[in-house]
Tab-separated table of C-alpha atoms in Angstrom:
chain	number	residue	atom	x	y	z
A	1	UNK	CA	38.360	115.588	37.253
A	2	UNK	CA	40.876	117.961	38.859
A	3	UNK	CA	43.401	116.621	36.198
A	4	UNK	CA	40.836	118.662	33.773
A	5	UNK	CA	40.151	121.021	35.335
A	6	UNK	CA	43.610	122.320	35.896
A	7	UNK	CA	44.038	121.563	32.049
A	8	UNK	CA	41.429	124.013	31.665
A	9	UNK	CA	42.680	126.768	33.999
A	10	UNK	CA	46.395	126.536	32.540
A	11	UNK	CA	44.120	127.070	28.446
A	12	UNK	CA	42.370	129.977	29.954
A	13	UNK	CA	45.535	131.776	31.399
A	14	UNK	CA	47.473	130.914	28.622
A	15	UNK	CA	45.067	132.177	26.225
A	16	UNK	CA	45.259	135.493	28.942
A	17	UNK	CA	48.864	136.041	28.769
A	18	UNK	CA	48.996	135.819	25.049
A	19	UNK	CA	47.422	139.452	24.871
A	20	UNK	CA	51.074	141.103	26.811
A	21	UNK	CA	53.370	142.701	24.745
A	22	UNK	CA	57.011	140.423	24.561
A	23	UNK	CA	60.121	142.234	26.238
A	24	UNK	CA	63.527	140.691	24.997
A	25	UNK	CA	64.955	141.572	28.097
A	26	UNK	CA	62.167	139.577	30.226
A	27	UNK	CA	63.298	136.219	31.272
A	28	UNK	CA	61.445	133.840	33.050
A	29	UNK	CA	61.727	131.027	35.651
A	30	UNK	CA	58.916	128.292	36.016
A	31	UNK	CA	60.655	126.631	39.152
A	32	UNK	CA	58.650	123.483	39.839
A	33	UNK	CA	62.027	122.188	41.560
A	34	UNK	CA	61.923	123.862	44.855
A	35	UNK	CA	64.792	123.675	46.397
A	36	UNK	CA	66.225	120.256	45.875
A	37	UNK	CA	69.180	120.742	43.359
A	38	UNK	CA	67.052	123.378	41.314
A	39	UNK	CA	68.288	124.374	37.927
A	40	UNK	CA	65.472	127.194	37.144
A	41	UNK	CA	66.356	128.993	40.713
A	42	UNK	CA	69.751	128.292	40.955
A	43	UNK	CA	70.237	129.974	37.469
A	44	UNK	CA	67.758	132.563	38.489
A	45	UNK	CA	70.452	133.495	41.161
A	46	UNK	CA	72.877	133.996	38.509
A	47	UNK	CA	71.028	136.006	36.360
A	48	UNK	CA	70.108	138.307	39.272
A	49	UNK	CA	73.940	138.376	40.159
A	50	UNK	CA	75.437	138.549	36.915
A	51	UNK	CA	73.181	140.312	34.089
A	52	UNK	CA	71.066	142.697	36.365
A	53	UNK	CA	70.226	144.438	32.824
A	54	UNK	CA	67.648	142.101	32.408
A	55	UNK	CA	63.983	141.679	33.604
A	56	UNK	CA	64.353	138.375	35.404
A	57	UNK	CA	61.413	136.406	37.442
A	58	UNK	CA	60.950	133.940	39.542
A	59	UNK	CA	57.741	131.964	39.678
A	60	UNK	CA	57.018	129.145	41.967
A	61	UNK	CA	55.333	126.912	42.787
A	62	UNK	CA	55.196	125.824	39.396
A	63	UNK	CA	52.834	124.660	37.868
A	64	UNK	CA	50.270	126.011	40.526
A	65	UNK	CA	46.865	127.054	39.915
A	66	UNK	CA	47.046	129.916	42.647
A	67	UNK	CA	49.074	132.118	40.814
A	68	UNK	CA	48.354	135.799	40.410
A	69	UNK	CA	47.512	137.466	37.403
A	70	UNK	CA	50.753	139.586	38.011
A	71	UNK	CA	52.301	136.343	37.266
A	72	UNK	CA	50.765	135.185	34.366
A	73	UNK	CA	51.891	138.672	32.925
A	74	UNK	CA	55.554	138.460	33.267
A	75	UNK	CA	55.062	134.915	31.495
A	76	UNK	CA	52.697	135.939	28.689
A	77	UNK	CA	56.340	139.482	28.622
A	78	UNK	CA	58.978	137.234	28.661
A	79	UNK	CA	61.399	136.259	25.778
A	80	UNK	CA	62.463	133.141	27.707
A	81	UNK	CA	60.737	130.961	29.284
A	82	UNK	CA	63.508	128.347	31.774
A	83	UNK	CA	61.708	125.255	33.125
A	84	UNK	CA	62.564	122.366	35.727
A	85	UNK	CA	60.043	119.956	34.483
A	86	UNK	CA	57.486	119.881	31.569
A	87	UNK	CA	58.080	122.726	28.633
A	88	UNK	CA	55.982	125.498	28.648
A	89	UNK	CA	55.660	128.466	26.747
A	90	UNK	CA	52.021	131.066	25.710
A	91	UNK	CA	53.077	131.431	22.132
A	92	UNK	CA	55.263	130.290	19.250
A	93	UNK	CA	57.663	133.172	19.078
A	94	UNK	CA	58.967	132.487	22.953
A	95	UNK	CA	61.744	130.369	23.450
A	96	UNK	CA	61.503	127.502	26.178
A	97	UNK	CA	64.715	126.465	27.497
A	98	UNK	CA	64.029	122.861	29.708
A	99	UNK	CA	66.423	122.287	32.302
A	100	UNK	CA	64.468	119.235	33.940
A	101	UNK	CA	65.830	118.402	37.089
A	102	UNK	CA	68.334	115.426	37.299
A	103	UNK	CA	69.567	112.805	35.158
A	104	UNK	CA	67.584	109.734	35.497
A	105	UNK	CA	68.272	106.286	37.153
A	106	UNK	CA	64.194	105.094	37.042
A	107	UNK	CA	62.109	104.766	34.268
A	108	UNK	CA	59.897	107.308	33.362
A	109	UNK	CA	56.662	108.429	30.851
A	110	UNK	CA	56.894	105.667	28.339
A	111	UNK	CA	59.785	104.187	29.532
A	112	UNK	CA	58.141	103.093	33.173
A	113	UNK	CA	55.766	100.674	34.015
A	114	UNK	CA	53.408	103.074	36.028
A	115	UNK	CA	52.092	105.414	33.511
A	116	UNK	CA	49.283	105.266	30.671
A	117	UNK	CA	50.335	105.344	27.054
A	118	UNK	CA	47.431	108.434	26.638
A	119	UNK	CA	49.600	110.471	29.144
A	120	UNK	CA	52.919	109.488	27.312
A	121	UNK	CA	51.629	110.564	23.831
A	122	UNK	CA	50.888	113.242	25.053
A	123	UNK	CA	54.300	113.949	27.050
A	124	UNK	CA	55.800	113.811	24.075
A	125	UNK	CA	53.578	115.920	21.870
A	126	UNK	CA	54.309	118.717	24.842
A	127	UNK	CA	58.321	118.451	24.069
A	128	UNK	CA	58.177	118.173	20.326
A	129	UNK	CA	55.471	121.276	19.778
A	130	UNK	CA	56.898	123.645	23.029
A	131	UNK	CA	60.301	122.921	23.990
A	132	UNK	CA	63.031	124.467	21.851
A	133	UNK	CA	66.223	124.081	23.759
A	134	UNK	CA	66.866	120.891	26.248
A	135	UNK	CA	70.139	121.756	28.049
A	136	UNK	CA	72.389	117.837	28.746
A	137	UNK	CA	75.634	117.064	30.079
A	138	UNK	CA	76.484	113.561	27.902
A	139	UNK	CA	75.283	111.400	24.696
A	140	UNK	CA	74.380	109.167	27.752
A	141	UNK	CA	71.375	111.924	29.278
A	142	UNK	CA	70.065	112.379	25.936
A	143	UNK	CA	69.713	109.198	25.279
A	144	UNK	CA	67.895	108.140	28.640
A	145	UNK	CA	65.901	111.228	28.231
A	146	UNK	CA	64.695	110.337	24.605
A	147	UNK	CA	64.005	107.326	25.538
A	148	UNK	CA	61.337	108.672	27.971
A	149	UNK	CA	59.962	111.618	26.659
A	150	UNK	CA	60.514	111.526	22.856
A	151	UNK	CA	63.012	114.347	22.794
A	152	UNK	CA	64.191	114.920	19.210
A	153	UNK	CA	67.905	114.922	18.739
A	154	UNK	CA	68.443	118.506	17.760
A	155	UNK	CA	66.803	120.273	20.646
A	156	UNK	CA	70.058	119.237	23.030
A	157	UNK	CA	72.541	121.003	23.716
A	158	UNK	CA	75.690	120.238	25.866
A	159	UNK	CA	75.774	123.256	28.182
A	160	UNK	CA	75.500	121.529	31.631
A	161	UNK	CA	73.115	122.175	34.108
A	162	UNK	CA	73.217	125.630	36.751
A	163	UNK	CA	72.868	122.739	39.629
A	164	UNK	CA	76.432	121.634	39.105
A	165	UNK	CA	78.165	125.175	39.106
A	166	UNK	CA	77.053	125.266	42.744
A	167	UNK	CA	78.518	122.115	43.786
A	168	UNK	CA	81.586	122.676	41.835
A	169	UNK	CA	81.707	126.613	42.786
A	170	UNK	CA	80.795	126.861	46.767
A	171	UNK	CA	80.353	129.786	48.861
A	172	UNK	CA	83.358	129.226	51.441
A	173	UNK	CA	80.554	130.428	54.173
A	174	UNK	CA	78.635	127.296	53.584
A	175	UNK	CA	81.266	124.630	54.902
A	176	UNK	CA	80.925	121.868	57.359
A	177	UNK	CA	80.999	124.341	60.511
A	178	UNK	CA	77.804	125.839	59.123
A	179	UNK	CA	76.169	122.589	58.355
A	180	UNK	CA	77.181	121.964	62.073
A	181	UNK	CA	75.761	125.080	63.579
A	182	UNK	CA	72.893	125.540	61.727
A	183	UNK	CA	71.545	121.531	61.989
A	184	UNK	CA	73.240	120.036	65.143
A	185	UNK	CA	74.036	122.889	67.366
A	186	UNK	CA	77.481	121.623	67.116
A	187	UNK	CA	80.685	122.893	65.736
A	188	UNK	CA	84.077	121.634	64.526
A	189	UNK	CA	86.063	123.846	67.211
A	190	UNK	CA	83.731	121.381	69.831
A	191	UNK	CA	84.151	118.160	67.014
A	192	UNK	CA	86.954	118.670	64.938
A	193	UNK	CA	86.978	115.154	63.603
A	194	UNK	CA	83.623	115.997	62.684
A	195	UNK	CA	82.148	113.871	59.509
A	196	UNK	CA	78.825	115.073	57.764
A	197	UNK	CA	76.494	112.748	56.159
A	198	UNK	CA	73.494	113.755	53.901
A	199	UNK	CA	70.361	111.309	53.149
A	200	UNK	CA	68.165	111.728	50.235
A	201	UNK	CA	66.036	108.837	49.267
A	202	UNK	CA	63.449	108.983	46.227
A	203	UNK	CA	59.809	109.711	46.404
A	204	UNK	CA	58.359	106.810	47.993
A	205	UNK	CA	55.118	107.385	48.279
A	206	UNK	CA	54.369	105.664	44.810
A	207	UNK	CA	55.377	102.564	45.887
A	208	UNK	CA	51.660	102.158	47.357
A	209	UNK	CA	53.255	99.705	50.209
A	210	UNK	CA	51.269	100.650	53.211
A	211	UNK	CA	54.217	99.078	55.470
A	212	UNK	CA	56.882	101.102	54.251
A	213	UNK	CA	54.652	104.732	54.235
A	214	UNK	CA	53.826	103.626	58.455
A	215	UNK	CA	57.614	103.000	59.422
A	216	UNK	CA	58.067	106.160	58.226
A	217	UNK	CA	55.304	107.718	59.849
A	218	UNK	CA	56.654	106.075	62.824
A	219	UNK	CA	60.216	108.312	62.433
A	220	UNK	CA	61.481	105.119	60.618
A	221	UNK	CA	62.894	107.110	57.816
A	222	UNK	CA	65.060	104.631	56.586
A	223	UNK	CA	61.830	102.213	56.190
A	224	UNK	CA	64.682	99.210	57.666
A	225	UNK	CA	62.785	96.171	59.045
A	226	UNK	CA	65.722	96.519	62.254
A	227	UNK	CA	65.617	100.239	62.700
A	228	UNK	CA	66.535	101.575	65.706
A	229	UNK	CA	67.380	105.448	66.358
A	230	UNK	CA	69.032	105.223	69.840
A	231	UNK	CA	71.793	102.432	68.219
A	232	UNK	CA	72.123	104.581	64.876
A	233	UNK	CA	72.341	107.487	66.678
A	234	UNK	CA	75.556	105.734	68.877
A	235	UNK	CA	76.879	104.533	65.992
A	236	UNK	CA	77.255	107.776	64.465
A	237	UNK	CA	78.901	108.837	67.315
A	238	UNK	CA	81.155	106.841	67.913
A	239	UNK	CA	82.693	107.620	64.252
A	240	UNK	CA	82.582	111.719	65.192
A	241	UNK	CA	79.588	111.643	62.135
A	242	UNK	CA	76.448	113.760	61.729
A	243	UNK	CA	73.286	112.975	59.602
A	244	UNK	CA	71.199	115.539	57.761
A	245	UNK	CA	68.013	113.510	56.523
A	246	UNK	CA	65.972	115.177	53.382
A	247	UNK	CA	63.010	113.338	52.846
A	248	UNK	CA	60.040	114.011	50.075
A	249	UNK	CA	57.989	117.222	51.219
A	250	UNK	CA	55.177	114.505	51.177
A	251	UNK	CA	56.916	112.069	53.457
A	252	UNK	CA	57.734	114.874	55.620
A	253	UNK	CA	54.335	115.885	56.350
A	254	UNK	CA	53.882	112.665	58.186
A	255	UNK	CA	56.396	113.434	60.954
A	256	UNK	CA	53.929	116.479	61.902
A	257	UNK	CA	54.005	114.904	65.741
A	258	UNK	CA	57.492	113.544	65.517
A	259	UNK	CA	60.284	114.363	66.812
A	260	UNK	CA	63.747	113.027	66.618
A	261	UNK	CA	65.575	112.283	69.892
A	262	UNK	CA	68.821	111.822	68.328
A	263	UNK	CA	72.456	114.202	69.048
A	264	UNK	CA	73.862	113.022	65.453
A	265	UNK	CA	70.766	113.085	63.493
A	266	UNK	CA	68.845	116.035	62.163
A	267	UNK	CA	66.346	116.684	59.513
A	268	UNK	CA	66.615	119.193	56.849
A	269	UNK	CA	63.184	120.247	54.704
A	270	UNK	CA	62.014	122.662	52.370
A	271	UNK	CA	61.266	125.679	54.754
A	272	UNK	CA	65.087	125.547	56.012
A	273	UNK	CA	66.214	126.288	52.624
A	274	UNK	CA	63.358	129.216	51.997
A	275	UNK	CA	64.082	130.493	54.356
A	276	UNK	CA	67.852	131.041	54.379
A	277	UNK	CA	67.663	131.448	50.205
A	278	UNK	CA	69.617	128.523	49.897
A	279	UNK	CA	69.222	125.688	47.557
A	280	UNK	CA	70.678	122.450	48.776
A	281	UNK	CA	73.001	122.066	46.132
A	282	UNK	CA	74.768	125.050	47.661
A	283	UNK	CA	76.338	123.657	50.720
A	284	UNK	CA	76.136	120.012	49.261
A	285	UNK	CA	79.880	120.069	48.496
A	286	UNK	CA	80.759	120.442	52.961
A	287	UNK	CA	79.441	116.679	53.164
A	288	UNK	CA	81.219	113.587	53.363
A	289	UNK	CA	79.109	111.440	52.431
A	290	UNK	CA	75.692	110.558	50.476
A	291	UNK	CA	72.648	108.290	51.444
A	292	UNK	CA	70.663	107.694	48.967
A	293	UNK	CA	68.309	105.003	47.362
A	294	UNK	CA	67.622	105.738	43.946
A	295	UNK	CA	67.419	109.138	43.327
A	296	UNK	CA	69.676	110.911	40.799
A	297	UNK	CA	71.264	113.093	42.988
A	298	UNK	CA	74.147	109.964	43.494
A	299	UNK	CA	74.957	111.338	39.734
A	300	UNK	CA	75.585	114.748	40.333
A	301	UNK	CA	77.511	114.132	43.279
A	302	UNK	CA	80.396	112.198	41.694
A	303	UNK	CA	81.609	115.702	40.720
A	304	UNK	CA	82.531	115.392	44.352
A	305	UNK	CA	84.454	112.116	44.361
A	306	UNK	CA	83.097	111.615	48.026
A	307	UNK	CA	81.627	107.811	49.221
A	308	UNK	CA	77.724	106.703	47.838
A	309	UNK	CA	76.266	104.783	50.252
A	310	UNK	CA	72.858	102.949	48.884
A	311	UNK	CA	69.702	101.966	50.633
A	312	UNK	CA	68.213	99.133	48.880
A	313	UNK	CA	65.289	97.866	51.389
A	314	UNK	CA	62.448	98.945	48.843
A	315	UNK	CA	64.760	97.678	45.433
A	316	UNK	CA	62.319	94.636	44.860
A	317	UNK	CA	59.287	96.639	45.071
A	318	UNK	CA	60.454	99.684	42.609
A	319	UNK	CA	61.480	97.122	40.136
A	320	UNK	CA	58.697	96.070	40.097
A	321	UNK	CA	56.144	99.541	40.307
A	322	UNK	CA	58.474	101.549	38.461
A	323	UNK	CA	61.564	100.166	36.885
A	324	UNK	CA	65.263	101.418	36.031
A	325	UNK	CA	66.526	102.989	33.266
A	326	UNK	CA	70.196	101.436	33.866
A	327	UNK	CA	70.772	97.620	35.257
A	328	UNK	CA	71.301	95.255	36.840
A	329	UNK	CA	71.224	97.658	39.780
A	330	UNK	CA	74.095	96.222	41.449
A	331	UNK	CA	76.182	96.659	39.051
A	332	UNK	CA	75.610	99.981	37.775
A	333	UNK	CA	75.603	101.910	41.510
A	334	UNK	CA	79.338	102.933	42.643
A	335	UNK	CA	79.199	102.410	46.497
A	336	UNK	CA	78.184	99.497	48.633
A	337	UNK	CA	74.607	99.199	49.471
A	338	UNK	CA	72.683	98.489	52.480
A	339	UNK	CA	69.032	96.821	52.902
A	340	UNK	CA	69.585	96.939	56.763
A	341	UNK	CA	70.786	99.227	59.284
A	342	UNK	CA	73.149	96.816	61.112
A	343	UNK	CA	75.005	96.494	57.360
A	344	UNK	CA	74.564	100.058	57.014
A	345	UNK	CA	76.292	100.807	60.320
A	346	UNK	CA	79.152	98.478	59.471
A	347	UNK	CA	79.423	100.314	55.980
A	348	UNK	CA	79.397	103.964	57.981
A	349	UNK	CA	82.197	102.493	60.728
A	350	UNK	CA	84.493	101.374	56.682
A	351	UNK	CA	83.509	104.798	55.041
A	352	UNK	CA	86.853	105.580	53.705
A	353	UNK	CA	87.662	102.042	52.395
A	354	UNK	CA	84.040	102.391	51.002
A	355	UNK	CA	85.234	105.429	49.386
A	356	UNK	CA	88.761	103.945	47.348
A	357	UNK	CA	87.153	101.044	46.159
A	358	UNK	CA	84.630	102.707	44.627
A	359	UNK	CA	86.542	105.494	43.071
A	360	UNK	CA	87.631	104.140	39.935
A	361	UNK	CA	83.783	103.478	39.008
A	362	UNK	CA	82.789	106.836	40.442
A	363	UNK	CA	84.636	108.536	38.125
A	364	UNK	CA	83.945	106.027	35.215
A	365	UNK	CA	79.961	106.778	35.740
A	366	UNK	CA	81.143	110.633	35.834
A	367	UNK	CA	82.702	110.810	32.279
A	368	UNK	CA	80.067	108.677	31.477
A	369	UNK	CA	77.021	111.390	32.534
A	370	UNK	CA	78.901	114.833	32.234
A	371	UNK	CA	81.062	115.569	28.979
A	372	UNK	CA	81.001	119.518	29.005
A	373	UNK	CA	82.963	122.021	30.319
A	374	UNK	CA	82.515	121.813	34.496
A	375	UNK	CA	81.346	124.813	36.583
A	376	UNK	CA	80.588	127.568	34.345
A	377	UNK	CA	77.523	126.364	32.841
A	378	UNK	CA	75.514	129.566	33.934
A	379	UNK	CA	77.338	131.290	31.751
A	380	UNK	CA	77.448	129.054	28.764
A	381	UNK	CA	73.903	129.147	28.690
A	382	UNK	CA	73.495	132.741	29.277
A	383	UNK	CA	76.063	132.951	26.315
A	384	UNK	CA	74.579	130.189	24.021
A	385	UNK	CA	71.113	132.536	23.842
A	386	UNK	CA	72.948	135.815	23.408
């Protein structure tokens, strides 16, 4: 019912918009991506920085239905409509540009074992009739993206993604000292053998496992069936290293009452990067290392040629739910994985031998997922539509 309903709504205010007059100069951001590696608002930043000649906007949460009708005017103005997730656009003669948001490792619309064929036909009757432009980085992310979604052929381009000009283009203000004195109330003058460490695991929440959602409730974050803080918080500091955890906005809702007890642990969400304008993808290159399960992230941060370290406790079960695009699992991820944290503690204490023998494959996987010119994609795209 509230599927329909928001249907509905989204008719009526398209319907609405379609009565503004179009600006060429108006271009506009749908930015369902927050602030997780987002395309739409890191591009946005660009814009706003580099062309301030044009009308640019940035509206989020997208899609919402608690929008104002302010918003819904600059959509129904602008030329060009940039989104992070499904196409949109209030009439043929605007031009959607999709960025999506990462290049996939699980399946997804008709390639996943979760969804409804309904939904998927019509998925991919949204991209044929709306989108105009996809932007990719390889023959490999069309491919997995056709696959999914139905994208024709001739709608990609190979301009790159705004996500990996931050990581390959850092602000020298966000290094590892700010990482340190921002999260840990630490420093490198106090730790100068300081190592930081960045975990982002997938949306869990779909697994349905009722076991898995209660560890974490319980401040198990890493869902391991031998967790324990106090040791993993030793362990970490015993190698001079330093944890930022990023969990699902929806996951971190259930630590409302927690809170973690831990010198070499801290957790990162959303509000921490509203509130400094930051997107995470911005001080993502002062790490040392990635956590990660199976979100795409692990792709984008080859670019760094830093160690992958992957959490496979819940591998069985999204086999199963969901699926992967790429397989067998083991032999596609470049780093060791862990499905305990008394292997994953051994693989933190041999991070850099983690880190050599993996290289050659990082890199393999990297030529393999990103084929265009690196770190000035902003501008190519910016360039492509002018």
């Amino acid at each position: 019912m509230k599927s329909l309903l928001f249907r509905l709504y989204l008719a009526i205010m398209k319907l609405l918009a379609r009565f503004q007059r179009e600006n060429p100069q108006a271009w506009v951001i749908l930015n369902g991506a927050g602030r997780g590696g987002s395309n739409g608002y890191l591009f946005y930043k660009y814009l706003k920085r580099e062309h301030p000649e044009l009308d640019v906007s940035l509206i989020e949460p997208w899609p919402s239905s608690h929008l104002p009708f302010s918003a819904w005017k600059k959509i129904g103005q602008a030329k060009y409509l940039f989104t992070t997730h499904q196409p949109f656009k209030v009439r043929g003669s605007q031009v959607n540009v999709a960025f999506w948001h990462g290049i996939p490792l699980k399946r997804m619309g008709t390639m996943a074992n979760n969804t409804k064929r309904a939904d998927n036909q019509r998925n991919e009757k949204l991209w044929h009739r709306t989108a105009d432009l996809v932007t990719s980085s390889s023959d490999l992310y069309e491919s997995l993206m056709s696959a999914c979604m139905g994208i024709e052929t001739h709608k990609y381009q190979k301009l790159g993604f705004p996500r990996i000009d931050a990581l390959l283009n850092p602000e020298a203000k966000y290094d590892k000292n700010f990482l340190l004195t921002e999260f840990f109330q630490s420093s490198l003058k106090k730790d100068p053998a300081a190592q930081v460490g960045i975990y982002l695991p997938t949306f869990r929440y779909e697994l349905a496992d009722q076991e898995i959602m209660e560890r974490i409730k319980q401040g198990n974050f890493l869902a391991f069936a031998d967790f324990d803080l106090a040791k993993l918080d030793q362990a970490l500091a015993k190698k001079h290293q330093y944890l930022l955890v990023k969990l699902h906005p929806y996951e971190m809702k259930l630590f409302a009452s927690f809170k973690v007890q831990a010198s070499h642990i801290a957790f990162l969400n959303n509000d921490d990067l509203f509130k400094r304008d930051l997107d995470l993808y911005e001080f993502l290159p002062a790490t040392d290392f990635l956590m990660t399960d199976f979100s795409s992230i692990f792709f984008d941060y080859l670019h760094l040629d830093k160690p992958v370290i992957f959490i496979t406790n819940c591998l069985d079960q999204y086999q199963q739910t969901r699926g992967f695009l790429l397989g067998p699992y083991g032999e596609v991820v470049p780093g060791p994985q862990a499905k305990k944290q008394a292997e994953l503690v051994q693989l933190l204490a041999d991070l850099d031998q983690a880190a050599a023998s993996y290289q050659a494959k990082r890199q393999r996987w990297l030529q393999l997922t990103d084929q265009v010119d690196q770190g000035r994609s902003c501008q190519a795209i910016y360039d492509y539509l002018n």
